[in-house]
mmCIF file of C-alpha atoms and ligand atoms in Angstrom:
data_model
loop_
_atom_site.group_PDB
_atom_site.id
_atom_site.type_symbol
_atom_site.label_atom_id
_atom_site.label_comp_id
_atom_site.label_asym_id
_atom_site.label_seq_id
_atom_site.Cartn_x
_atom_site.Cartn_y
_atom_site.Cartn_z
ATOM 1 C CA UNK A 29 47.553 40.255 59.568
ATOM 2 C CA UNK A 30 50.177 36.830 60.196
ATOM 3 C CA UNK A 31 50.986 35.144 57.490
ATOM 4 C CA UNK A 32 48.813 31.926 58.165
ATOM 5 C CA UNK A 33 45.473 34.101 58.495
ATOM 6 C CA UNK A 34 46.595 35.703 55.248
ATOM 7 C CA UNK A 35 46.935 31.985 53.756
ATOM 8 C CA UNK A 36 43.633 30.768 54.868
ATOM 9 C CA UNK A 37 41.761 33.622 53.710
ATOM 10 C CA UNK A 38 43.230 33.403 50.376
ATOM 11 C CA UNK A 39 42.625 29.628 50.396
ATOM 12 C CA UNK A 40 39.081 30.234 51.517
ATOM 13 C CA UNK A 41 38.423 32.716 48.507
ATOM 14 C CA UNK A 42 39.697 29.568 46.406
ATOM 15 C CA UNK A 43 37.155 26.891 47.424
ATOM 16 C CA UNK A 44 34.115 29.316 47.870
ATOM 17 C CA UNK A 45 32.146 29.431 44.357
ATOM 18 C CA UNK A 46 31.805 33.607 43.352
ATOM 19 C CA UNK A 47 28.749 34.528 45.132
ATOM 20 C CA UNK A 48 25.972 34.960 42.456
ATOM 21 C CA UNK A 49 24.940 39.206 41.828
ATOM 22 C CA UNK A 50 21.894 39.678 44.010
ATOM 23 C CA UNK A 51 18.645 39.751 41.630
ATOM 24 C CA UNK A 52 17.107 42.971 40.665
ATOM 25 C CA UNK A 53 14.173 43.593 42.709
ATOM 26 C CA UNK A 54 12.291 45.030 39.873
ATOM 27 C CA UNK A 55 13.426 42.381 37.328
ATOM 28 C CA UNK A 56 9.869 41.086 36.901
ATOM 29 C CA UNK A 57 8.381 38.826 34.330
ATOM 30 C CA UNK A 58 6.356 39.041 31.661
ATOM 31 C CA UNK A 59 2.924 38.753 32.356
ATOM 32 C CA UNK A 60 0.776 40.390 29.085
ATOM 33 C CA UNK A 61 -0.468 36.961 27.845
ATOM 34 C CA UNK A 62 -1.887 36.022 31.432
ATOM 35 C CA UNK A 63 -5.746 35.234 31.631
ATOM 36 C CA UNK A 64 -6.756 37.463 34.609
ATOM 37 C CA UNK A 65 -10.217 35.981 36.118
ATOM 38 C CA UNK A 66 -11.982 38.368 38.784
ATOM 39 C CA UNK A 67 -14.028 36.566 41.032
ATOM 40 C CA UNK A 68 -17.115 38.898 42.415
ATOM 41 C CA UNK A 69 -16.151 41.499 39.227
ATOM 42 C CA UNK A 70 -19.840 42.893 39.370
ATOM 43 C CA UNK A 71 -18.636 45.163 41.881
ATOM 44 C CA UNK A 72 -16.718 48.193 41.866
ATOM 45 C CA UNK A 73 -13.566 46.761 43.407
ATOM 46 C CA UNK A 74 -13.525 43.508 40.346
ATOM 47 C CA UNK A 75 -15.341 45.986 37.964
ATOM 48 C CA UNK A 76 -12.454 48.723 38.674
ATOM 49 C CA UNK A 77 -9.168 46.108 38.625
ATOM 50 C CA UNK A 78 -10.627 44.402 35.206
ATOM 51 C CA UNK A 79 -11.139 47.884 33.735
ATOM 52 C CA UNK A 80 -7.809 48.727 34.708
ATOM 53 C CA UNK A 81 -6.351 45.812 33.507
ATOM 54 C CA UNK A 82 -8.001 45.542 30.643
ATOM 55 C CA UNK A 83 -7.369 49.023 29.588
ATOM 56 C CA UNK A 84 -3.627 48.129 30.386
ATOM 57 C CA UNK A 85 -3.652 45.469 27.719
ATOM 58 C CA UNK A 86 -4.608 42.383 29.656
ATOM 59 C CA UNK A 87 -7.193 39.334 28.873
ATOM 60 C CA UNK A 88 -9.838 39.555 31.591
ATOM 61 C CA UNK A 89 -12.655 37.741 32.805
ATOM 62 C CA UNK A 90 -15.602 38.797 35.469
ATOM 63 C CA UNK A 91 -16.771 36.501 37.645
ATOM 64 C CA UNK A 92 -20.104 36.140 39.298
ATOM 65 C CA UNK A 93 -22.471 34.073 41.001
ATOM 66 C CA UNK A 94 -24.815 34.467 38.054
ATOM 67 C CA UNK A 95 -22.989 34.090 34.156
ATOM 68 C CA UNK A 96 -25.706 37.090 32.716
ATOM 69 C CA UNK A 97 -24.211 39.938 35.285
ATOM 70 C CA UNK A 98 -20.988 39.031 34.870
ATOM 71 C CA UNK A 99 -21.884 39.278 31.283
ATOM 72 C CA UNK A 100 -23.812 42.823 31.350
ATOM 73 C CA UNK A 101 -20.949 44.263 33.379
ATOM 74 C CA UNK A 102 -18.029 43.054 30.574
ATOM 75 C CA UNK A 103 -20.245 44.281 28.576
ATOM 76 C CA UNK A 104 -20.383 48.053 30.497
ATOM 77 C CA UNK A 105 -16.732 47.852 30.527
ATOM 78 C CA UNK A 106 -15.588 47.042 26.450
ATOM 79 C CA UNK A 107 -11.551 46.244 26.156
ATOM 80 C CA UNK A 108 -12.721 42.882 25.364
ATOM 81 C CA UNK A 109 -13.755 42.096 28.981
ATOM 82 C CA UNK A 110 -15.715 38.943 28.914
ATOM 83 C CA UNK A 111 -18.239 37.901 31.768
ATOM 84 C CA UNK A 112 -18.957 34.012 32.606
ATOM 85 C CA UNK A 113 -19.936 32.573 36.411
ATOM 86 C CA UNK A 114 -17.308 32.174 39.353
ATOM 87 C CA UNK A 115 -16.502 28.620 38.427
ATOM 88 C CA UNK A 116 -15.815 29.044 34.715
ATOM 89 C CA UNK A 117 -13.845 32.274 35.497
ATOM 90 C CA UNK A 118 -11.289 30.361 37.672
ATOM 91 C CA UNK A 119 -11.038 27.194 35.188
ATOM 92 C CA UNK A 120 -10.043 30.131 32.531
ATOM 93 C CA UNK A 121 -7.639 32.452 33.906
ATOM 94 C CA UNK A 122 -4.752 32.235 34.882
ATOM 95 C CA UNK A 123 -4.112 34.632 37.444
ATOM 96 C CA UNK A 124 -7.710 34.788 39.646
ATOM 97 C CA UNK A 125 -8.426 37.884 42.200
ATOM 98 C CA UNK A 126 -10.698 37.512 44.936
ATOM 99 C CA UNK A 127 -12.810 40.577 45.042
ATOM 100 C CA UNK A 128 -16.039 39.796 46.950
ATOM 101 C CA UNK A 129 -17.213 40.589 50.297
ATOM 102 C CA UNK A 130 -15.533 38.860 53.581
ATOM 103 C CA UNK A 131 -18.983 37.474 54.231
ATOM 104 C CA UNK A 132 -18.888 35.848 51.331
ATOM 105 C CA UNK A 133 -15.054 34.676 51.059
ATOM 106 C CA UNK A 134 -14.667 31.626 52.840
ATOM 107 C CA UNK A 135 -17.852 29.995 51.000
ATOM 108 C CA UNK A 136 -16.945 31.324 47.413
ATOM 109 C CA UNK A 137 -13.464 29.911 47.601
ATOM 110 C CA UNK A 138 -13.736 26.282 49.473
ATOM 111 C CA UNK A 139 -16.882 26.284 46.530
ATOM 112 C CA UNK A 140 -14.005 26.732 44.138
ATOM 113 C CA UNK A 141 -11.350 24.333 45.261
ATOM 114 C CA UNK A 142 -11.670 22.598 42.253
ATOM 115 C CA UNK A 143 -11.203 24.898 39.418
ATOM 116 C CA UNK A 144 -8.618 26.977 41.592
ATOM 117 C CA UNK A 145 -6.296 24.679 41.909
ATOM 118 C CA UNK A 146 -2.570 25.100 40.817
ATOM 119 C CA UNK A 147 -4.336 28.771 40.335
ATOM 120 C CA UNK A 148 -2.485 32.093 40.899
ATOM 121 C CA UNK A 149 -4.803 33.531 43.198
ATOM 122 C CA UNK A 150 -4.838 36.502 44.284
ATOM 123 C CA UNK A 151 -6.786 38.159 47.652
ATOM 124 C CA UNK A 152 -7.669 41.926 47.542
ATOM 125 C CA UNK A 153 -10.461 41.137 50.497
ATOM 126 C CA UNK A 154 -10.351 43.326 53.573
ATOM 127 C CA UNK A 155 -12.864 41.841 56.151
ATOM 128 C CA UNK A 156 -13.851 45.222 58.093
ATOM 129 C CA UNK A 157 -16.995 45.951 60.457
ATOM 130 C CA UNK A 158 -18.772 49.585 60.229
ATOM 131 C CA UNK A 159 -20.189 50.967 63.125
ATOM 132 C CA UNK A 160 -21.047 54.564 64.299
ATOM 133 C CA UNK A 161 -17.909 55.270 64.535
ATOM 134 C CA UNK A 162 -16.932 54.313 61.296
ATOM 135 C CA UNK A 163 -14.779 51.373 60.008
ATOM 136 C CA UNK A 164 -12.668 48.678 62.279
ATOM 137 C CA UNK A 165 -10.513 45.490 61.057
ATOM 138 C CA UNK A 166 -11.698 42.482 62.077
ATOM 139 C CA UNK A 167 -9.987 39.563 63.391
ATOM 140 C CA UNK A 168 -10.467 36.126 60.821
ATOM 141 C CA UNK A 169 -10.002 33.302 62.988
ATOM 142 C CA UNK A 170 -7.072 32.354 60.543
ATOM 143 C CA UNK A 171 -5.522 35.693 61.153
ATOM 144 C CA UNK A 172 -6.160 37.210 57.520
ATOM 145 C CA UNK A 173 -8.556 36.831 54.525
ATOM 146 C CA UNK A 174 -5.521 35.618 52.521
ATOM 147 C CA UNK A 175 -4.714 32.992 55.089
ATOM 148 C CA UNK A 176 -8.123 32.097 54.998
ATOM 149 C CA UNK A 177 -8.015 31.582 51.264
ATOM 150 C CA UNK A 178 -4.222 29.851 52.012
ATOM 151 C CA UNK A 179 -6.515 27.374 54.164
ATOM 152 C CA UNK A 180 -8.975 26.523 51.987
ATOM 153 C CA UNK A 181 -6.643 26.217 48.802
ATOM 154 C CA UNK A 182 -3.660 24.109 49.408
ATOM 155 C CA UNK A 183 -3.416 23.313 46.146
ATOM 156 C CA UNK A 184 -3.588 27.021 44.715
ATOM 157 C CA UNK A 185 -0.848 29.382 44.901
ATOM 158 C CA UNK A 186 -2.175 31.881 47.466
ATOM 159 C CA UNK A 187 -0.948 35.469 47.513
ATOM 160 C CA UNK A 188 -2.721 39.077 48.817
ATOM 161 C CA UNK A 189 -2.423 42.277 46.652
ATOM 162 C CA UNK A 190 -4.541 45.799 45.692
ATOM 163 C CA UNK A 191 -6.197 46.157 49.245
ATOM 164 C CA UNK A 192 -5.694 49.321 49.248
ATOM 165 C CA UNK A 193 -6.974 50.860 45.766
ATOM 166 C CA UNK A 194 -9.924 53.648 45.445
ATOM 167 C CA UNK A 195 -12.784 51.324 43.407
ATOM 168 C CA UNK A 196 -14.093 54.811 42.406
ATOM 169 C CA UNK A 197 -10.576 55.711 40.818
ATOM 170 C CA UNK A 198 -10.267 52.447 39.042
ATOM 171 C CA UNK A 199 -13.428 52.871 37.557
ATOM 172 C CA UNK A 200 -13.229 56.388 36.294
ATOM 173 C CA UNK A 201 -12.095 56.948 32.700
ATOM 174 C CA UNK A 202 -10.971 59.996 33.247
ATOM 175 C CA UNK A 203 -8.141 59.118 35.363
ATOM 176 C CA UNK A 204 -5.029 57.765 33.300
ATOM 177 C CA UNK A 205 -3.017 57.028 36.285
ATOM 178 C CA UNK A 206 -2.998 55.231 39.448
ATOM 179 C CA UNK A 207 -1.076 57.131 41.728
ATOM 180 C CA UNK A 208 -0.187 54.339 44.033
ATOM 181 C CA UNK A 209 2.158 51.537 45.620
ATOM 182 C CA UNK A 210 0.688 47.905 45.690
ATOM 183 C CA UNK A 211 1.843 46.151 48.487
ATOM 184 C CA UNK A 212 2.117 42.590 47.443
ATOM 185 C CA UNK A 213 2.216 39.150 50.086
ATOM 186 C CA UNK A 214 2.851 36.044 49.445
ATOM 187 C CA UNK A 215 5.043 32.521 50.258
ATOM 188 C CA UNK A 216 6.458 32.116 46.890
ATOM 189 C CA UNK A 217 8.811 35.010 45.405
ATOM 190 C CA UNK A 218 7.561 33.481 41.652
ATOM 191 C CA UNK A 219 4.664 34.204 42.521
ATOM 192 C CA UNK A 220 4.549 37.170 44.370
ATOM 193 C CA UNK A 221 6.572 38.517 41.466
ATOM 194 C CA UNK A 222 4.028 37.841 38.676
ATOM 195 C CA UNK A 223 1.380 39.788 40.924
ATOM 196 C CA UNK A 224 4.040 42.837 40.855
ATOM 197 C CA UNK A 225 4.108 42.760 37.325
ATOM 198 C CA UNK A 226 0.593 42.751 37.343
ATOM 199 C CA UNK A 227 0.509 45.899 38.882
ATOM 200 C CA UNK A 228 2.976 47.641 37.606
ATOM 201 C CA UNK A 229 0.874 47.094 34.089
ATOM 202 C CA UNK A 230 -1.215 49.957 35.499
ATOM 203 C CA UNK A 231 -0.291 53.145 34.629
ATOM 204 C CA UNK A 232 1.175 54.805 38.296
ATOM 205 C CA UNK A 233 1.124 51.966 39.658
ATOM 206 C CA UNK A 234 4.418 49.642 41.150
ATOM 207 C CA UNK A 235 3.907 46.076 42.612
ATOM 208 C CA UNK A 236 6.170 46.350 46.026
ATOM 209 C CA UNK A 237 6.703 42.847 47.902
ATOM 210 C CA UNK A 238 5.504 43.542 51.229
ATOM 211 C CA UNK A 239 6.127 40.251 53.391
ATOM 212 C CA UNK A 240 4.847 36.755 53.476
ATOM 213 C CA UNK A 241 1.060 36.211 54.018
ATOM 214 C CA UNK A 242 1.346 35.918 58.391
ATOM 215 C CA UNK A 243 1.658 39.905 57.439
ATOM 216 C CA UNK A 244 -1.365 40.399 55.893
ATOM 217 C CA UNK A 245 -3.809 41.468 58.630
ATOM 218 C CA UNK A 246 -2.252 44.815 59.062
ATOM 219 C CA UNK A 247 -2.191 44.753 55.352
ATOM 220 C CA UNK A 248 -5.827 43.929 55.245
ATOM 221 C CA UNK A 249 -6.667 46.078 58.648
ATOM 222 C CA UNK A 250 -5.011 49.378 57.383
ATOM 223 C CA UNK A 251 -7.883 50.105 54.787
ATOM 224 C CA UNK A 252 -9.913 50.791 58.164
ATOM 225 C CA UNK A 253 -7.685 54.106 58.490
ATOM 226 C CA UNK A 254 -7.422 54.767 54.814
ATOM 227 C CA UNK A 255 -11.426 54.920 54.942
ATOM 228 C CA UNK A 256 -11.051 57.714 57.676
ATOM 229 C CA UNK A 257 -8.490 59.038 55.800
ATOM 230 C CA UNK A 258 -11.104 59.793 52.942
ATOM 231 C CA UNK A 259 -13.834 60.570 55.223
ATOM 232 C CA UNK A 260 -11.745 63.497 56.844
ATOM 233 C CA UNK A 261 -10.309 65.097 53.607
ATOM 234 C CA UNK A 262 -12.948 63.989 50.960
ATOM 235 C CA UNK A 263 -10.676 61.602 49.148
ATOM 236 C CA UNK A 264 -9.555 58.931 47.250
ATOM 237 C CA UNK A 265 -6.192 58.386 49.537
ATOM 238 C CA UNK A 266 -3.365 55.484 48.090
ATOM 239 C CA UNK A 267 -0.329 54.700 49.782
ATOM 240 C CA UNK A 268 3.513 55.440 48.289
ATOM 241 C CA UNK A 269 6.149 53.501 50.272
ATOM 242 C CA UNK A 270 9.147 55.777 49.983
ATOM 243 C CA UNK A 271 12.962 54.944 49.129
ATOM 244 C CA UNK A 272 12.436 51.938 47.398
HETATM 245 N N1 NAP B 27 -14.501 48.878 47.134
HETATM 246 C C1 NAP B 27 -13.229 49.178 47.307
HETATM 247 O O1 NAP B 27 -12.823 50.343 47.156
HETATM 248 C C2 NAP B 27 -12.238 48.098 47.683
HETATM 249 C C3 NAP B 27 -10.862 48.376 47.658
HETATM 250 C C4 NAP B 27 -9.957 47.356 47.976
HETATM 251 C C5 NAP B 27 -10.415 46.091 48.325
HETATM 252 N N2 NAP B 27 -11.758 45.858 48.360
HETATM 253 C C6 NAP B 27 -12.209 44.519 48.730
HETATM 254 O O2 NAP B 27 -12.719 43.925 47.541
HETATM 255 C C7 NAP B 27 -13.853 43.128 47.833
HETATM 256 C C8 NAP B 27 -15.004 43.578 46.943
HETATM 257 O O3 NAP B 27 -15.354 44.896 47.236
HETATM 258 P P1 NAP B 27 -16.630 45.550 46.555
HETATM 259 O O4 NAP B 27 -16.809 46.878 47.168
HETATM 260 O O5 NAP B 27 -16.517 45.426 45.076
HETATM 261 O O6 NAP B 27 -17.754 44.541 47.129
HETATM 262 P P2 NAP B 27 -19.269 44.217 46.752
HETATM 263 O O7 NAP B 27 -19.744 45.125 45.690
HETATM 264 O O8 NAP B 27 -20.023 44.169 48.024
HETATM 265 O O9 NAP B 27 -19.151 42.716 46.223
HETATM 266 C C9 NAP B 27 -18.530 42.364 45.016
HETATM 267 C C10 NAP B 27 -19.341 41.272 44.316
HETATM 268 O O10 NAP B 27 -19.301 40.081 45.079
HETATM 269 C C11 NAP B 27 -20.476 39.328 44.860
HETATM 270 N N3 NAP B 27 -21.028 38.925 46.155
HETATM 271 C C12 NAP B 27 -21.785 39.655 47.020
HETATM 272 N N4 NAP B 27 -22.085 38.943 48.130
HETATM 273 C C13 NAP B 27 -21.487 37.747 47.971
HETATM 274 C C14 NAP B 27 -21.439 36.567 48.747
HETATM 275 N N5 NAP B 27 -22.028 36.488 49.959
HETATM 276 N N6 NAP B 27 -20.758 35.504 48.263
HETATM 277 C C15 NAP B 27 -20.139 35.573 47.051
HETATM 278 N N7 NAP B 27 -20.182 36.646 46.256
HETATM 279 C C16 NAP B 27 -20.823 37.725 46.711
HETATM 280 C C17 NAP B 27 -21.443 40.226 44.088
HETATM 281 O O11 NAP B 27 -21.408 39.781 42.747
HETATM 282 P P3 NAP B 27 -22.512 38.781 42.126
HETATM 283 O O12 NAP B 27 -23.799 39.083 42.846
HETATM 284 O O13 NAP B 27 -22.527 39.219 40.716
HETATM 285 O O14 NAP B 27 -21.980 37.425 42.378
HETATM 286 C C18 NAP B 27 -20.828 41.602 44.185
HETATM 287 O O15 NAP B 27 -21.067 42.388 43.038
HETATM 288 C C19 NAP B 27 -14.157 43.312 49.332
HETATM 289 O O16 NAP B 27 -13.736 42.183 50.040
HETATM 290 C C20 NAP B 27 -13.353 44.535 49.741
HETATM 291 O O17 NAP B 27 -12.868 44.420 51.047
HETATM 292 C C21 NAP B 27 -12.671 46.822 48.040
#
């Protein structure tokens, strides 16, 4: 090295602030006093994530098109689950999931613009056709169910998580643990990292960022093969993403 290249680098070093430590992925934030809403939590997807939460130690609140099941199925569930219609859900919680059907998505959530706004919502829908020869993603003209939702809420704070979760293991008391990765998508790394904590709040289970919400269709489209997956070995199959 000359002398003037050893000048400028030390010169450089000078004027450059210290670079700050990168953050810990898995320095999440505390989420426990977070109102959790469940839209469509009468069935076994929302009935399974608010028993899990719930169980975890979280406030949760099913959602329905009609207050009395919502009500009836917080009751089936105890933990101090409470049950109230769609639109009162959202106004409530803080954090709302999305679990009804992809027929019914688009409708439920431009219905909800209103209460969902500056909302932490959160998409779990995988819009899949069955046919004889069993399940197949299909193609939302805005490329995903959670850019769908992105679409109709601008003013909500749009992210996709739990696709990919067994409804009949969330809703079994017997099992303590969720032996599972979450793979978590969103714009906003705040956000995305509340929904990791979220997660990880379930025993077994870790909140992994997985890409901004442009990703999601092979997000949403990969519970086609997970559903063949449990036809083939009689199972509940999760996914672990290995090495982190
Ligand atoms: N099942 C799973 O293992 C699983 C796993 C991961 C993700 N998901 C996703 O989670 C979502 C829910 O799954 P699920 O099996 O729980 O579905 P589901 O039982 O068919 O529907 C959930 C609830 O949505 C409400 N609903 C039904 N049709 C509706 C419509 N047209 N508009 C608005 N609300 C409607 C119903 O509640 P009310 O009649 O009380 O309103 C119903 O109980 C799906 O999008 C699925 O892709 C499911």
């Amino acid at each position: 090295m000359t002398s003037t290249e050893s000048t400028e680098s030390s010169d450089s070093s000078a004027q450059t602030p210290a670079k700050a430590p990168a953050k810990d992925p898995w320095d999440l934030p505390d989420v426990s006093g977070l109102v959790v809403g469940v839209l469509g939590g009468t069935g076994p997807q929302g009935k399974g994530l608010a028993y899990r939460l719930a169980r975890a130690g979280q406030k949760v609140i099913i959602g329905s098109r009609a207050a009395e099941r919502a009500q009836a199925a917080a009751e089936e569930l105890g933990h101090g689950v409470e049950g109230a219609d769609n639109a009162e859900t959202a106004r409530r919680s803080d954090i709302v999931i999305v679990a009804v059907p992809w027929e019914g998505h688009g409708k439920t959530l431009e219905s909800l613009r209103e209460e969902l706004t500056g909302k932490l919502v959160v998409d779990c829908v995988n819009p899949l056709g069955f046919d004889k020869k069993g399940a197949y993603a299909l193609k939302p003209e805005e490329g995903s169910a959670a850019e769908q939702a992105a679409a109709l809420l601008p003013d909500s704070r749009v992210t996709a998580a739990f696709h990919h979760l067994s409804a009949v293991l969330l809703q079994d008391p017997e099992t303590d643990e969720i032996d599972t990765d979450v793979m978590v998508l969103g714009e906003v790394r705040a956000d995305v990292e509340i929904v990791q904590a979220l997660a990880g709040r379930i025993p077994g289970m870790r909140g992994i960022f997985a890409g901004r919400l442009r990703n999601a269709h092979q997000v949403e489209a990969l519970v086609a093969n997970l559903i063949s997956v449990n036809r083939r070995y009689k199972a509940h199959a999760g996914l672990r993403l290995t090495d982190v």
